[in-house]
């Protein structure tokens, strides 16, 4: 076999080898939902199976009216039998299978089994189900005028202040760029902003943007978003317009530690104040002790000096000792208190002769 003939043969063999590998890739383009039966009555059940989902992902299964796989669920979860929904978690391969009880949705059919992710990136899929005995009504006409489309990623701007640290409602601004891809202008569109905490259903609030979008034009839209007081944890902000969810944005809200600090101080201050009040009442009610004080006070120690005592009347002190050659009674001059050496001062005393020597 020549070299030129070998090239087509190798191409055919290579195509046959790659053909089985291309089938799973095509099937894995998006999540798929299948039903065990296409028609069931109220009170029965249907087995819902799916593939192509993210591994280990929590899903919610609902029976919704006024819905088709091409147009989705018109009216959102308000068109679904939310009370009879079921949750399921995908396996490591992104597949699942679980029975779903059949119940009538609050709006007429056409109906679908709507499967959507609860957490993480948004993904959903629908499968047609005929609910036996439930009324059927035509779907509302699809608007042929202006159509709004999100042209950029949504983001939350703003920051929390000091009051938010003490439990004030956290607030942000949802910013995105939207364009009119329809044939008529859109004037003052009304959006719905939903805030969901964890696996709970979102709470929707209407926000109107003041402005006009001509066909083929775009504009930056800013919508306020506010949570309840004391909110904290992981939240998801959803943007809906004309019954369709256009974007979702995660929002991590910090814990208001100022409130926690306030309660800790309150638990410490109030018991201490009650204790002080109780002790004051006890001191008031307790009877006074004789010769004592009504209540004790902590005073600083003081240094007390011994007091000098004034001598009272007592025994007379002993007389002062005199010289040994006199007594108080024999002192010259008749004075008992005079103490002096003896001398002659009398004028009648004989003169002592003076001996004179030879001249």
mmCIF file of C-alpha atoms in Angstrom, residues 197-322:
data_model
loop_
_atom_site.group_PDB
_atom_site.id
_atom_site.type_symbol
_atom_site.label_atom_id
_atom_site.label_comp_id
_atom_site.label_asym_id
_atom_site.label_seq_id
_atom_site.Cartn_x
_atom_site.Cartn_y
_atom_site.Cartn_z
ATOM 1 C CA UNK A 197 -30.006 33.867 53.190
ATOM 2 C CA UNK A 198 -28.511 30.394 52.801
ATOM 3 C CA UNK A 199 -31.049 27.895 51.458
ATOM 4 C CA UNK A 200 -34.090 30.047 52.256
ATOM 5 C CA UNK A 201 -36.282 31.518 49.522
ATOM 6 C CA UNK A 202 -35.453 35.099 48.526
ATOM 7 C CA UNK A 203 -37.489 38.058 49.712
ATOM 8 C CA UNK A 204 -38.342 40.312 46.776
ATOM 9 C CA UNK A 205 -38.542 44.081 46.729
ATOM 10 C CA UNK A 206 -39.487 46.237 43.724
ATOM 11 C CA UNK A 207 -37.074 48.964 42.604
ATOM 12 C CA UNK A 208 -37.816 51.332 39.729
ATOM 13 C CA UNK A 209 -35.067 52.833 37.610
ATOM 14 C CA UNK A 210 -35.834 56.303 36.304
ATOM 15 C CA UNK A 211 -34.770 56.581 32.693
ATOM 16 C CA UNK A 212 -35.444 55.553 29.108
ATOM 17 C CA UNK A 213 -33.565 52.963 27.043
ATOM 18 C CA UNK A 214 -33.933 53.363 23.298
ATOM 19 C CA UNK A 215 -33.560 50.320 21.019
ATOM 20 C CA UNK A 216 -29.904 49.342 20.727
ATOM 21 C CA UNK A 217 -28.824 51.610 23.598
ATOM 22 C CA UNK A 218 -27.305 50.701 26.954
ATOM 23 C CA UNK A 219 -27.040 52.387 30.352
ATOM 24 C CA UNK A 220 -25.527 51.797 33.757
ATOM 25 C CA UNK A 221 -28.209 51.058 36.327
ATOM 26 C CA UNK A 222 -27.788 51.419 40.109
ATOM 27 C CA UNK A 223 -30.347 49.938 42.487
ATOM 28 C CA UNK A 224 -30.215 50.095 46.314
ATOM 29 C CA UNK A 225 -30.165 46.858 48.304
ATOM 30 C CA UNK A 226 -30.834 46.732 52.040
ATOM 31 C CA UNK A 227 -31.073 43.869 54.545
ATOM 32 C CA UNK A 228 -32.860 43.700 57.852
ATOM 33 C CA UNK A 229 -31.305 44.993 61.082
ATOM 34 C CA UNK A 230 -28.721 42.670 62.600
ATOM 35 C CA UNK A 231 -28.381 40.566 59.428
ATOM 36 C CA UNK A 232 -25.130 38.622 59.018
ATOM 37 C CA UNK A 233 -23.885 35.620 57.077
ATOM 38 C CA UNK A 234 -23.878 34.619 53.398
ATOM 39 C CA UNK A 235 -26.568 36.236 51.272
ATOM 40 C CA UNK A 236 -27.429 36.074 47.573
ATOM 41 C CA UNK A 237 -28.799 39.108 45.743
ATOM 42 C CA UNK A 238 -30.951 38.266 42.707
ATOM 43 C CA UNK A 239 -32.075 40.603 39.939
ATOM 44 C CA UNK A 240 -35.347 39.828 38.157
ATOM 45 C CA UNK A 241 -37.067 41.616 35.300
ATOM 46 C CA UNK A 242 -40.202 40.619 33.421
ATOM 47 C CA UNK A 243 -40.459 37.351 35.359
ATOM 48 C CA UNK A 244 -36.905 36.216 34.573
ATOM 49 C CA UNK A 245 -33.873 36.144 36.833
ATOM 50 C CA UNK A 246 -31.186 38.123 35.010
ATOM 51 C CA UNK A 247 -28.278 37.909 37.476
ATOM 52 C CA UNK A 248 -27.223 36.791 40.945
ATOM 53 C CA UNK A 249 -24.549 38.257 43.186
ATOM 54 C CA UNK A 250 -23.183 36.779 46.452
ATOM 55 C CA UNK A 251 -22.876 39.043 49.477
ATOM 56 C CA UNK A 252 -21.012 38.141 52.657
ATOM 57 C CA UNK A 253 -22.216 40.225 55.622
ATOM 58 C CA UNK A 254 -20.063 40.418 58.741
ATOM 59 C CA UNK A 255 -21.388 39.815 62.224
ATOM 60 C CA UNK A 256 -22.375 42.952 64.231
ATOM 61 C CA UNK A 257 -19.879 42.475 67.054
ATOM 62 C CA UNK A 258 -20.974 45.739 68.692
ATOM 63 C CA UNK A 259 -24.276 44.107 69.651
ATOM 64 C CA UNK A 260 -22.440 41.144 71.161
ATOM 65 C CA UNK A 261 -20.199 43.478 73.150
ATOM 66 C CA UNK A 262 -23.250 45.392 74.371
ATOM 67 C CA UNK A 263 -24.936 42.239 75.686
ATOM 68 C CA UNK A 264 -21.735 41.108 77.415
ATOM 69 C CA UNK A 265 -21.431 44.456 79.193
ATOM 70 C CA UNK A 266 -25.118 44.379 80.044
ATOM 71 C CA UNK A 267 -24.764 40.942 81.646
ATOM 72 C CA UNK A 268 -21.891 42.246 83.772
ATOM 73 C CA UNK A 269 -23.187 45.694 84.745
ATOM 74 C CA UNK A 270 -26.781 44.795 85.635
ATOM 75 C CA UNK A 271 -25.934 42.061 88.192
ATOM 76 C CA UNK A 272 -23.283 44.313 89.749
ATOM 77 C CA UNK A 273 -25.779 47.190 90.045
ATOM 78 C CA UNK A 274 -28.431 44.917 91.553
ATOM 79 C CA UNK A 275 -25.892 43.601 94.056
ATOM 80 C CA UNK A 276 -24.949 47.129 95.123
ATOM 81 C CA UNK A 277 -28.607 48.128 95.487
ATOM 82 C CA UNK A 278 -29.351 45.020 97.531
ATOM 83 C CA UNK A 279 -26.439 45.659 99.865
ATOM 84 C CA UNK A 280 -27.575 49.276 100.360
ATOM 85 C CA UNK A 281 -31.098 48.091 101.234
ATOM 86 C CA UNK A 282 -29.721 45.537 103.699
ATOM 87 C CA UNK A 283 -27.618 48.210 105.410
ATOM 88 C CA UNK A 284 -30.681 50.457 105.724
ATOM 89 C CA UNK A 285 -32.916 47.757 107.150
ATOM 90 C CA UNK A 286 -30.368 46.191 109.506
ATOM 91 C CA UNK A 287 -30.783 47.577 113.096
ATOM 92 C CA UNK A 288 -28.064 49.763 114.603
ATOM 93 C CA UNK A 289 -25.714 48.058 117.060
ATOM 94 C CA UNK A 290 -25.304 49.744 120.447
ATOM 95 C CA UNK A 291 -22.129 51.805 120.533
ATOM 96 C CA UNK A 292 -21.375 50.979 116.924
ATOM 97 C CA UNK A 293 -22.085 52.241 113.491
ATOM 98 C CA UNK A 294 -24.932 51.287 111.249
ATOM 99 C CA UNK A 295 -22.798 50.067 108.422
ATOM 100 C CA UNK A 296 -19.177 49.559 107.826
ATOM 101 C CA UNK A 297 -17.136 51.805 105.648
ATOM 102 C CA UNK A 298 -13.742 51.212 104.252
ATOM 103 C CA UNK A 299 -11.551 54.031 105.582
ATOM 104 C CA UNK A 300 -7.914 54.715 105.178
ATOM 105 C CA UNK A 301 -5.796 53.903 108.209
ATOM 106 C CA UNK A 302 -4.610 57.006 110.096
ATOM 107 C CA UNK A 303 -1.627 57.377 112.389
ATOM 108 C CA UNK A 304 -2.672 58.525 115.848
ATOM 109 C CA UNK A 305 -0.113 60.066 118.235
ATOM 110 C CA UNK A 306 -0.431 59.387 121.986
ATOM 111 C CA UNK A 307 -2.135 62.246 123.810
ATOM 112 C CA UNK A 308 -0.268 64.057 126.603
ATOM 113 C CA UNK A 309 -2.063 63.620 129.874
ATOM 114 C CA UNK A 310 -2.370 66.564 132.333
ATOM 115 C CA UNK A 311 -1.090 65.516 135.773
ATOM 116 C CA UNK A 312 -3.814 65.524 138.381
ATOM 117 C CA UNK A 313 -3.546 66.131 142.152
ATOM 118 C CA UNK A 314 -1.277 63.547 143.727
ATOM 119 C CA UNK A 315 1.378 63.167 146.431
ATOM 120 C CA UNK A 316 3.772 66.086 146.878
ATOM 121 C CA UNK A 317 7.223 65.593 145.490
ATOM 122 C CA UNK A 318 10.068 64.922 147.872
ATOM 123 C CA UNK A 319 12.172 67.962 148.954
ATOM 124 C CA UNK A 320 15.258 68.735 147.019
ATOM 125 C CA UNK A 321 18.296 67.294 148.785
ATOM 126 C CA UNK A 322 20.501 69.983 150.474
#
